[in-house]
Amino acid sequence: MSIIFQGARLLSPADNLDTTASLKVSGSGVIEALVTGTGVVSGNGDDRIVDLGGSVIVPGLFDMHCHFREPGQEYKETLATGSAAAAAGGFTGVALMPNTRPVIDSPLGVAYIRHHAADLPIDLEVIGAMTVESRGETLAPFGKFLSYGVKAVSDDGTAIQNTQIMRLAFEYASNFDLLIIQHCEDRTLARDGIMNEGSFSAILGLKGIPDAAEAITLARDLQLMRYLQKHKLHDPLNPPRYHVAHISSKAALDLVRQAKAEGLQVTCEVTPHHFTLTDEDLFRAEAKGNFIMKPPLCSAENRQALLDAIADGTIDVIATDHAPHAAHEKECPPDQAAFGITGLETSVGLTITELTSKGVIPLSRAVEMLSVNPRTIMRLDPIRFREGQTANFTVIDPDLEWTPEKEALHSRSLNTPFIGRRLKGKATGICHRGRYIENPL
């Protein structure tokens, strides 16, 4: 049985499409027919008709920064529950960070995830650790990672502090054209910090993390890139590719702008919670655990800098940094709370509420940041809307108003500050792997 989707707005930046369209997807998940404009796709009596009523079909969303906790911390999240949350949020694929227990620092961990992901409704890409156990001391086997399909490496949750080890990571990754994803943080400045260092941390009496901790590590890495490209990593070798995870400060954004202007292969991502909230939200929150993350919620000035960088194209990607934690790890004093929040199920709503509805960026740019750009940076195959191509798309109702409620979330953990917050825009379904999964409104 085929499915005919009609009455939709088809928005595909890669195909230069923004038009009314109908498309027919076979039972095996292949686009059998695509008609743009007011025409409709013909079917037969066995076909299912889905009238999307003006909702938007976009290339399947991809989140390049997630934590599903398996193996080792399945009480927080599993591959199955994380995938269910991703599908509910409109994502047809995610990339998983390696800081599980044990750390994914060898092909054995990659093979474990690939095996258990085979029957899940979304694609799981595995990011390998940069160093053994993410200790920042000995490089992980990048070449073996590549043979297992790994496309990026990261010690997310920490940054390599030893500059010589970081240099070797750049050189080793360049040999295999692997992307380096860096959690930029000078640990000596951030140690024991709970929230952004500023007036609100001082009033609360909580140790602050200065935003300079992010920019200092980033500046070191960019200087290494410049040196290596000049003296070693140039034709015929691959130049290093570097991606800044969850960027949060104006100083770091200025460094990225400069690096891009110089031609360095540098990209960066922002999370919805960083472009939505500030340290004042943590200050005013009665229960503070769900407002504690790394990097910490930034100042109002830095939040405005993030919005400006989203608008001018400096920031390439919106990624959730989906970080589930159990209730007891958040419902505790702030200085004991685990860092991070869930984000897959609220990402689209926050993006449309805070960015497109407020005129920061158009919806087409949001689609680039949520789908096209992360796939490009991760060197994944692009999604195209053409007959004979595999169907991989997300359905979004940009006008739907809804409120996240605990009972309706699919993640095993509920650590989000957005419960009860009115949002506009929601993913109402995904079509991927020959299945159409509708999300309840």
GROMACS .gro file of N, CA, C and O in nm, residues 305-410:
model
  424
  305ALA      N    1   2.358   3.812   2.129
  305ALA     CA    2   2.464   3.782   2.034
  305ALA      C    3   2.435   3.652   1.959
  305ALA      O    4   2.464   3.640   1.839
  306LEU      N    5   2.377   3.553   2.029
  306LEU     CA    6   2.339   3.428   1.963
  306LEU      C    7   2.231   3.453   1.859
  306LEU      O    8   2.237   3.401   1.747
  307LEU      N    9   2.131   3.532   1.894
  307LEU     CA   10   2.025   3.563   1.799
  307LEU      C   11   2.079   3.636   1.677
  307LEU      O   12   2.041   3.607   1.562
  308ASP      N   13   2.172   3.728   1.698
  308ASP     CA   14   2.233   3.800   1.587
  308ASP      C   15   2.312   3.704   1.497
  308ASP      O   16   2.309   3.715   1.374
  309ALA      N   17   2.380   3.609   1.558
  309ALA     CA   18   2.461   3.514   1.482
  309ALA      C   19   2.376   3.412   1.408
  309ALA      O   20   2.415   3.363   1.302
  310ILE      N   21   2.260   3.380   1.463
  310ILE     CA   22   2.164   3.296   1.390
  310ILE      C   23   2.116   3.372   1.266
  310ILE      O   24   2.109   3.318   1.156
  311ALA      N   25   2.086   3.499   1.285
  311ALA     CA   26   2.032   3.580   1.175
  311ALA      C   27   2.135   3.604   1.065
  311ALA      O   28   2.100   3.604   0.946
  312ASP      N   29   2.261   3.625   1.102
  312ASP     CA   30   2.360   3.659   0.999
  312ASP      C   31   2.432   3.538   0.941
  312ASP      O   32   2.518   3.551   0.854
  313GLY      N   33   2.398   3.417   0.989
  313GLY     CA   34   2.454   3.296   0.931
  313GLY      C   35   2.581   3.246   0.995
  313GLY      O   36   2.636   3.144   0.952
  314THR      N   37   2.629   3.314   1.097
  314THR     CA   38   2.750   3.266   1.167
  314THR      C   39   2.727   3.129   1.227
  314THR      O   40   2.813   3.040   1.221
  315ILE      N   41   2.609   3.109   1.289
  315ILE     CA   42   2.574   2.980   1.346
  315ILE      C   43   2.512   2.894   1.236
  315ILE      O   44   2.420   2.937   1.167
  316ASP      N   45   2.563   2.773   1.222
  316ASP     CA   46   2.522   2.686   1.113
  316ASP      C   47   2.408   2.593   1.148
  316ASP      O   48   2.327   2.557   1.061
  317VAL      N   49   2.400   2.551   1.275
  317VAL     CA   50   2.314   2.439   1.313
  317VAL      C   51   2.241   2.468   1.443
  317VAL      O   52   2.295   2.533   1.533
  318ILE      N   53   2.117   2.420   1.449
  318ILE     CA   54   2.044   2.411   1.577
  318ILE      C   55   2.050   2.266   1.620
  318ILE      O   56   2.007   2.176   1.546
  319ALA      N   57   2.107   2.240   1.736
  319ALA     CA   58   2.119   2.104   1.791
  319ALA      C   59   2.070   2.107   1.935
  319ALA      O   60   2.087   2.207   2.005
  320THR      N   61   2.009   1.998   1.980
  320THR     CA   62   1.942   2.003   2.110
  320THR      C   63   2.035   1.979   2.228
  320THR      O   64   2.006   2.025   2.338
  321ASP      N   65   2.146   1.905   2.210
  321ASP     CA   66   2.224   1.856   2.324
  321ASP      C   67   2.131   1.783   2.423
  321ASP      O   68   2.137   1.804   2.543
  322HIS      N   69   2.042   1.700   2.367
  322HIS     CA   70   1.945   1.623   2.446
  322HIS      C   71   2.019   1.544   2.554
  322HIS      O   72   2.097   1.453   2.524
  323ALA      N   73   1.998   1.580   2.680
  323ALA     CA   74   2.074   1.524   2.791
  323ALA      C   75   1.979   1.481   2.903
  323ALA      O   76   1.954   1.555   2.998
  324PRO      N   77   1.923   1.360   2.893
  324PRO     CA   78   1.826   1.315   2.993
  324PRO      C   79   1.892   1.278   3.126
  324PRO      O   80   2.001   1.220   3.130
  325HIS      N   81   1.823   1.313   3.235
  325HIS     CA   82   1.865   1.276   3.370
  325HIS      C   83   1.743   1.235   3.450
  325HIS      O   84   1.632   1.286   3.428
  326ALA      N   85   1.762   1.146   3.546
  326ALA     CA   86   1.654   1.102   3.632
  326ALA      C   87   1.614   1.213   3.729
  326ALA      O   88   1.690   1.307   3.754
  327ALA      N   89   1.495   1.201   3.783
  327ALA     CA   90   1.439   1.307   3.870
  327ALA      C   91   1.532   1.337   3.988
  327ALA      O   92   1.553   1.454   4.023
  328HIS      N   93   1.587   1.233   4.051
  328HIS     CA   94   1.668   1.258   4.170
  328HIS      C   95   1.798   1.332   4.138
  328HIS      O   96   1.861   1.388   4.227
  329GLU      N   97   1.837   1.334   4.010
  329GLU     CA   98   1.957   1.405   3.971
  329GLU      C   99   1.932   1.552   3.940
  329GLU      O  100   2.027   1.627   3.916
  330LYS      N  101   1.807   1.590   3.939
  330LYS     CA  102   1.770   1.729   3.913
  330LYS      C  103   1.694   1.792   4.029
  330LYS      O  104   1.704   1.913   4.053
  331GLU      N  105   1.615   1.712   4.099
  331GLU     CA  106   1.536   1.764   4.211
  331GLU      C  107   1.621   1.760   4.338
  331GLU      O  108   1.598   1.681   4.430
  332CYS      N  109   1.719   1.847   4.342
  332CYS     CA  110   1.818   1.851   4.449
  332CYS      C  111   1.876   1.991   4.455
  332CYS      O  112   1.846   2.075   4.369
  333PRO      N  113   1.960   2.022   4.553
  333PRO     CA  114   2.022   2.154   4.557
  333PRO      C  115   2.099   2.183   4.427
  333PRO      O  116   2.155   2.092   4.366
  334PRO      N  117   2.102   2.309   4.383
  334PRO     CA  118   2.163   2.342   4.254
  334PRO      C  119   2.307   2.294   4.239
  334PRO      O  120   2.347   2.252   4.131
  335ASP      N  121   2.384   2.299   4.347
  335ASP     CA  122   2.525   2.259   4.336
  335ASP      C  123   2.543   2.108   4.331
  335ASP      O  124   2.656   2.059   4.319
  336GLN      N  125   2.432   2.033   4.337
  336GLN     CA  126   2.439   1.888   4.324
  336GLN      C  127   2.369   1.838   4.197
  336GLN      O  128   2.371   1.719   4.167
  337ALA      N  129   2.308   1.928   4.123
  337ALA     CA  130   2.229   1.889   4.006
  337ALA      C  131   2.319   1.848   3.890
  337ALA      O  132   2.426   1.907   3.867
  338ALA      N  133   2.276   1.747   3.815
  338ALA     CA  134   2.346   1.707   3.695
  338ALA      C  135   2.326   1.814   3.586
  338ALA      O  136   2.223   1.882   3.582
  339PHE      N  137   2.424   1.828   3.499
  339PHE     CA  138   2.416   1.927   3.392
  339PHE      C  139   2.338   1.871   3.273
  339PHE      O  140   2.360   1.758   3.230
  340GLY      N  141   2.247   1.954   3.220
  340GLY     CA  142   2.180   1.918   3.095
  340GLY      C  143   2.031   1.901   3.106
  340GLY      O  144   1.976   1.875   3.214
  341ILE      N  145   1.964   1.915   2.990
  341ILE     CA  146   1.818   1.899   2.983
  341ILE      C  147   1.783   1.820   2.857
  341ILE      O  148   1.864   1.809   2.765
  342THR      N  149   1.662   1.766   2.854
  342THR     CA  150   1.613   1.704   2.732
  342THR      C  151   1.574   1.813   2.633
  342THR      O  152   1.545   1.926   2.672
  343GLY      N  153   1.570   1.778   2.504
  343GLY     CA  154   1.539   1.884   2.407
  343GLY      C  155   1.478   1.839   2.277
  343GLY      O  156   1.431   1.923   2.199
  344LEU      N  157   1.476   1.710   2.249
  344LEU     CA  158   1.429   1.665   2.119
  344LEU      C  159   1.284   1.699   2.091
  344LEU      O  160   1.247   1.734   1.979
  345GLU      N  161   1.199   1.691   2.192
  345GLU     CA  162   1.055   1.707   2.170
  345GLU      C  163   1.009   1.852   2.170
  345GLU      O  164   0.895   1.881   2.131
  346THR      N  165   1.096   1.944   2.212
  346THR     CA  166   1.060   2.086   2.216
  346THR      C  167   1.139   2.170   2.116
  346THR      O  168   1.114   2.290   2.103
  347SER      N  169   1.232   2.109   2.044
  347SER     CA  170   1.321   2.185   1.956
  347SER      C  171   1.246   2.261   1.847
  347SER      O  172   1.268   2.381   1.826
  348VAL      N  173   1.157   2.193   1.777
  348VAL     CA  174   1.083   2.259   1.668
  348VAL      C  175   0.996   2.371   1.724
  348VAL      O  176   0.991   2.483   1.670
  349GLY      N  177   0.927   2.345   1.834
  349GLY     CA  178   0.840   2.447   1.894
  349GLY      C  179   0.917   2.570   1.937
  349GLY      O  180   0.873   2.683   1.915
  350LEU      N  181   1.033   2.551   1.999
  350LEU     CA  182   1.113   2.665   2.044
  350LEU      C  183   1.172   2.741   1.925
  350LEU      O  184   1.180   2.863   1.926
  351THR      N  185   1.212   2.668   1.822
  351THR     CA  186   1.268   2.733   1.703
  351THR      C  187   1.165   2.822   1.636
  351THR      O  188   1.194   2.937   1.599
  352ILE      N  189   1.045   2.771   1.619
  352ILE     CA  190   0.941   2.851   1.553
  352ILE      C  191   0.893   2.963   1.645
  352ILE      O  192   0.875   3.077   1.601
  353THR      N  193   0.877   2.933   1.773
  353THR     CA  194   0.829   3.035   1.868
  353THR      C  195   0.928   3.150   1.882
  353THR      O  196   0.889   3.268   1.879
  354GLU      N  197   1.055   3.117   1.900
  354GLU     CA  198   1.155   3.218   1.933
  354GLU      C  199   1.226   3.277   1.812
  354GLU      O  200   1.279   3.388   1.820
  355LEU      N  201   1.226   3.206   1.700
  355LEU     CA  202   1.303   3.252   1.584
  355LEU      C  203   1.216   3.291   1.466
  355LEU      O  204   1.219   3.406   1.422
  356THR      N  205   1.139   3.197   1.412
  356THR     CA  206   1.064   3.230   1.291
  356THR      C  207   0.945   3.321   1.319
  356THR      O  208   0.918   3.414   1.243
  357SER      N  209   0.874   3.294   1.428
  357SER     CA  210   0.757   3.378   1.460
  357SER      C  211   0.796   3.520   1.496
  357SER      O  212   0.717   3.613   1.479
  358LYS      N  213   0.917   3.537   1.546
  358LYS     CA  214   0.963   3.670   1.586
  358LYS      C  215   1.047   3.737   1.478
  358LYS      O  216   1.105   3.845   1.502
  359GLY      N  217   1.056   3.675   1.361
  359GLY     CA  218   1.123   3.738   1.248
  359GLY      C  219   1.274   3.733   1.253
  359GLY      O  220   1.340   3.805   1.177
  360VAL      N  221   1.332   3.649   1.340
  360VAL     CA  222   1.478   3.639   1.343
  360VAL      C  223   1.529   3.573   1.216
  360VAL      O  224   1.627   3.619   1.155
  361ILE      N  225   1.464   3.465   1.175
  361ILE     CA  226   1.497   3.396   1.050
  361ILE      C  227   1.368   3.345   0.987
  361ILE      O  228   1.269   3.322   1.057
  362PRO      N  229   1.367   3.324   0.856
  362PRO     CA  230   1.250   3.262   0.793
  362PRO      C  231   1.251   3.111   0.817
  362PRO      O  232   1.353   3.052   0.857
  363LEU      N  233   1.139   3.047   0.790
  363LEU     CA  234   1.128   2.903   0.811
  363LEU      C  235   1.228   2.827   0.725
  363LEU      O  236   1.282   2.725   0.770
  364SER      N  237   1.255   2.875   0.604
  364SER     CA  238   1.351   2.806   0.518
  364SER      C  239   1.489   2.800   0.582
  364SER      O  240   1.559   2.698   0.574
  365ARG      N  241   1.529   2.907   0.648
  365ARG     CA  242   1.659   2.909   0.717
  365ARG      C  243   1.656   2.814   0.837
  365ARG      O  244   1.754   2.744   0.866
  366ALA      N  245   1.543   2.807   0.906
  366ALA     CA  246   1.531   2.713   1.018
  366ALA      C  247   1.547   2.569   0.969
  366ALA      O  248   1.612   2.487   1.035
  367VAL      N  249   1.490   2.539   0.854
  367VAL     CA  250   1.502   2.404   0.796
  367VAL      C  251   1.648   2.375   0.763
  367VAL      O  252   1.698   2.264   0.786
  368GLU      N  253   1.719   2.472   0.710
  368GLU     CA  254   1.861   2.452   0.683
  368GLU      C  255   1.936   2.419   0.811
  368GLU      O  256   2.020   2.328   0.813
  369MET      N  257   1.905   2.488   0.920
  369MET     CA  258   1.978   2.469   1.045
  369MET      C  259   1.940   2.339   1.116
  369MET      O  260   2.020   2.283   1.191
  370LEU      N  261   1.818   2.293   1.094
  370LEU     CA  262   1.770   2.172   1.161
  370LEU      C  263   1.787   2.046   1.077
  370LEU      O  264   1.774   1.935   1.130
  371SER      N  265   1.813   2.059   0.949
  371SER     CA  266   1.817   1.942   0.862
  371SER      C  267   1.933   1.945   0.764
  371SER      O  268   2.020   1.858   0.766
  372VAL      N  269   1.937   2.045   0.678
  372VAL     CA  270   2.033   2.047   0.568
  372VAL      C  271   2.176   2.062   0.619
  372VAL      O  272   2.266   1.982   0.585
  373ASN      N  273   2.202   2.162   0.700
  373ASN     CA  274   2.339   2.190   0.744
  373ASN      C  275   2.399   2.080   0.831
  373ASN      O  276   2.515   2.042   0.809
  374PRO      N  277   2.326   2.028   0.931
  374PRO     CA  278   2.389   1.920   1.008
  374PRO      C  279   2.423   1.798   0.923
  374PRO      O  280   2.527   1.735   0.945
  375ARG      N  281   2.340   1.764   0.828
  375ARG     CA  282   2.372   1.652   0.740
  375ARG      C  283   2.495   1.682   0.654
  375ARG      O  284   2.579   1.595   0.631
  376THR      N  285   2.505   1.805   0.607
  376THR     CA  286   2.620   1.843   0.526
  376THR      C  287   2.748   1.837   0.608
  376THR      O  288   2.851   1.784   0.565
  377ILE      N  289   2.744   1.893   0.728
  377ILE     CA  290   2.863   1.896   0.815
  377ILE      C  291   2.906   1.755   0.854
  377ILE      O  292   3.025   1.725   0.862
  378MET      N  293   2.809   1.666   0.876
  378MET     CA  294   2.838   1.528   0.913
  378MET      C  295   2.871   1.440   0.791
  378MET      O  296   2.893   1.320   0.806
  379ARG      N  297   2.870   1.499   0.672
  379ARG     CA  298   2.898   1.426   0.548
  379ARG      C  299   2.798   1.312   0.525
  379ARG      O  300   2.836   1.202   0.484
  380LEU      N  301   2.672   1.339   0.554
  380LEU     CA  302   2.565   1.244   0.527
  380LEU      C  303   2.503   1.276   0.391
  380LEU      O  304   2.512   1.389   0.342
  381ASP      N  305   2.442   1.177   0.330
  381ASP     CA  306   2.379   1.197   0.200
  381ASP      C  307   2.267   1.302   0.212
  381ASP      O  308   2.188   1.298   0.307
  382PRO      N  309   2.257   1.393   0.116
  382PRO     CA  310   2.149   1.492   0.120
  382PRO      C  311   2.015   1.427   0.091
  382PRO      O  312   2.007   1.322   0.026
  383ILE      N  313   1.910   1.488   0.141
  383ILE     CA  314   1.773   1.442   0.114
  383ILE      C  315   1.719   1.521  -0.004
  383ILE      O  316   1.720   1.644  -0.004
  384ARG      N  317   1.670   1.450  -0.104
  384ARG     CA  318   1.615   1.515  -0.223
  384ARG      C  319   1.472   1.469  -0.245
  384ARG      O  320   1.439   1.352  -0.223
  385PHE      N  321   1.389   1.560  -0.288
  385PHE     CA  322   1.249   1.529  -0.320
  385PHE      C  323   1.237   1.509  -0.471
  385PHE      O  324   1.209   1.602  -0.547
  386ARG      N  325   1.262   1.386  -0.514
  386ARG     CA  326   1.255   1.351  -0.655
  386ARG      C  327   1.200   1.209  -0.667
  386ARG      O  328   1.220   1.126  -0.577
  387GLU      N  329   1.134   1.182  -0.775
  387GLU     CA  330   1.084   1.047  -0.797
  387GLU      C  331   1.199   0.948  -0.801
  387GLU      O  332   1.303   0.973  -0.861
  388GLY      N  333   1.179   0.836  -0.732
  388GLY     CA  334   1.282   0.734  -0.724
  388GLY      C  335   1.374   0.748  -0.605
  388GLY      O  336   1.450   0.656  -0.574
  389GLN      N  337   1.367   0.863  -0.536
  389GLN     CA  338   1.449   0.884  -0.416
  389GLN      C  339   1.379   0.826  -0.293
  389GLN      O  340   1.256   0.818  -0.288
  390THR      N  341   1.457   0.788  -0.193
  390THR     CA  342   1.401   0.740  -0.068
  390THR      C  343   1.332   0.855   0.005
  390THR      O  344   1.387   0.965   0.017
  391ALA      N  345   1.212   0.829   0.054
  391ALA     CA  346   1.138   0.932   0.127
  391ALA      C  347   1.195   0.945   0.268
  391ALA      O  348   1.207   0.847   0.341
  392ASN      N  349   1.231   1.067   0.303
  392ASN     CA  350   1.283   1.096   0.437
  392ASN      C  351   1.243   1.239   0.467
  392ASN      O  352   1.311   1.333   0.427
  393PHE      N  353   1.128   1.256   0.534
  393PHE     CA  354   1.081   1.392   0.557
  393PHE      C  355   1.005   1.404   0.688
  393PHE      O  356   0.963   1.304   0.748
  394THR      N  357   0.992   1.529   0.730
  394THR     CA  358   0.921   1.565   0.852
  394THR      C  359   0.803   1.654   0.814
  394THR      O  360   0.815   1.740   0.727
  395VAL      N  361   0.690   1.634   0.881
  395VAL     CA  362   0.572   1.718   0.862
  395VAL      C  363   0.562   1.812   0.981
  395VAL      O  364   0.564   1.767   1.097
  396ILE      N  365   0.553   1.941   0.954
  396ILE     CA  366   0.548   2.042   1.059
  396ILE      C  367   0.425   2.130   1.039
  396ILE      O  368   0.399   2.176   0.928
  397ASP      N  369   0.352   2.151   1.147
  397ASP     CA  370   0.245   2.251   1.147
  397ASP      C  371   0.300   2.375   1.218
  397ASP      O  372   0.308   2.378   1.341
  398PRO      N  373   0.340   2.478   1.143
  398PRO     CA  374   0.405   2.594   1.205
  398PRO      C  375   0.310   2.683   1.284
  398PRO      O  376   0.356   2.769   1.360
  399ASP      N  377   0.180   2.662   1.269
  399ASP     CA  378   0.084   2.747   1.338
  399ASP      C  379   0.020   2.679   1.459
  399ASP      O  380  -0.055   2.742   1.533
  400LEU      N  381   0.050   2.551   1.477
  400LEU     CA  382  -0.012   2.477   1.587
  400LEU      C  383   0.042   2.525   1.722
  400LEU      O  384   0.163   2.527   1.745
  401GLU      N  385  -0.047   2.565   1.810
  401GLU     CA  386  -0.007   2.604   1.944
  401GLU      C  387  -0.029   2.487   2.039
  401GLU      O  388  -0.133   2.422   2.035
  402TRP      N  389   0.070   2.462   2.123
  402TRP     CA  390   0.064   2.347   2.212
  402TRP      C  391   0.150   2.372   2.336
  402TRP      O  392   0.229   2.466   2.339
  403THR      N  393   0.130   2.289   2.435
  403THR     CA  394   0.201   2.303   2.560
  403THR      C  395   0.262   2.169   2.598
  403THR      O  396   0.189   2.069   2.613
  404PRO      N  397   0.393   2.160   2.612
  404PRO     CA  398   0.455   2.034   2.655
  404PRO      C  399   0.406   1.994   2.796
  404PRO      O  400   0.406   2.075   2.888
  405GLU      N  401   0.363   1.871   2.809
  405GLU     CA  402   0.317   1.817   2.937
  405GLU      C  403   0.394   1.688   2.966
  405GLU      O  404   0.425   1.611   2.875
  406LYS      N  405   0.421   1.663   3.091
  406LYS     CA  406   0.501   1.546   3.129
  406LYS      C  407   0.440   1.418   3.076
  406LYS      O  408   0.510   1.329   3.028
  407GLU      N  409   0.308   1.407   3.084
  407GLU     CA  410   0.241   1.282   3.047
  407GLU      C  411   0.255   1.251   2.899
  407GLU      O  412   0.242   1.136   2.857
  408ALA      N  413   0.281   1.352   2.818
  408ALA     CA  414   0.283   1.334   2.673
  408ALA      C  415   0.424   1.316   2.617
  408ALA      O  416   0.438   1.288   2.498
  409LEU      N  417   0.527   1.332   2.700
  409LEU     CA  418   0.663   1.322   2.651
  409LEU      C  419   0.705   1.176   2.637
  409LEU      O  420   0.662   1.090   2.713
  410HIS      N  421   0.793   1.149   2.540
  410HIS     CA  422   0.835   1.012   2.511
  410HIS      C  423   0.969   0.977   2.573
  410HIS      O  424   1.002   0.859   2.584
   0.00000   0.00000   0.00000
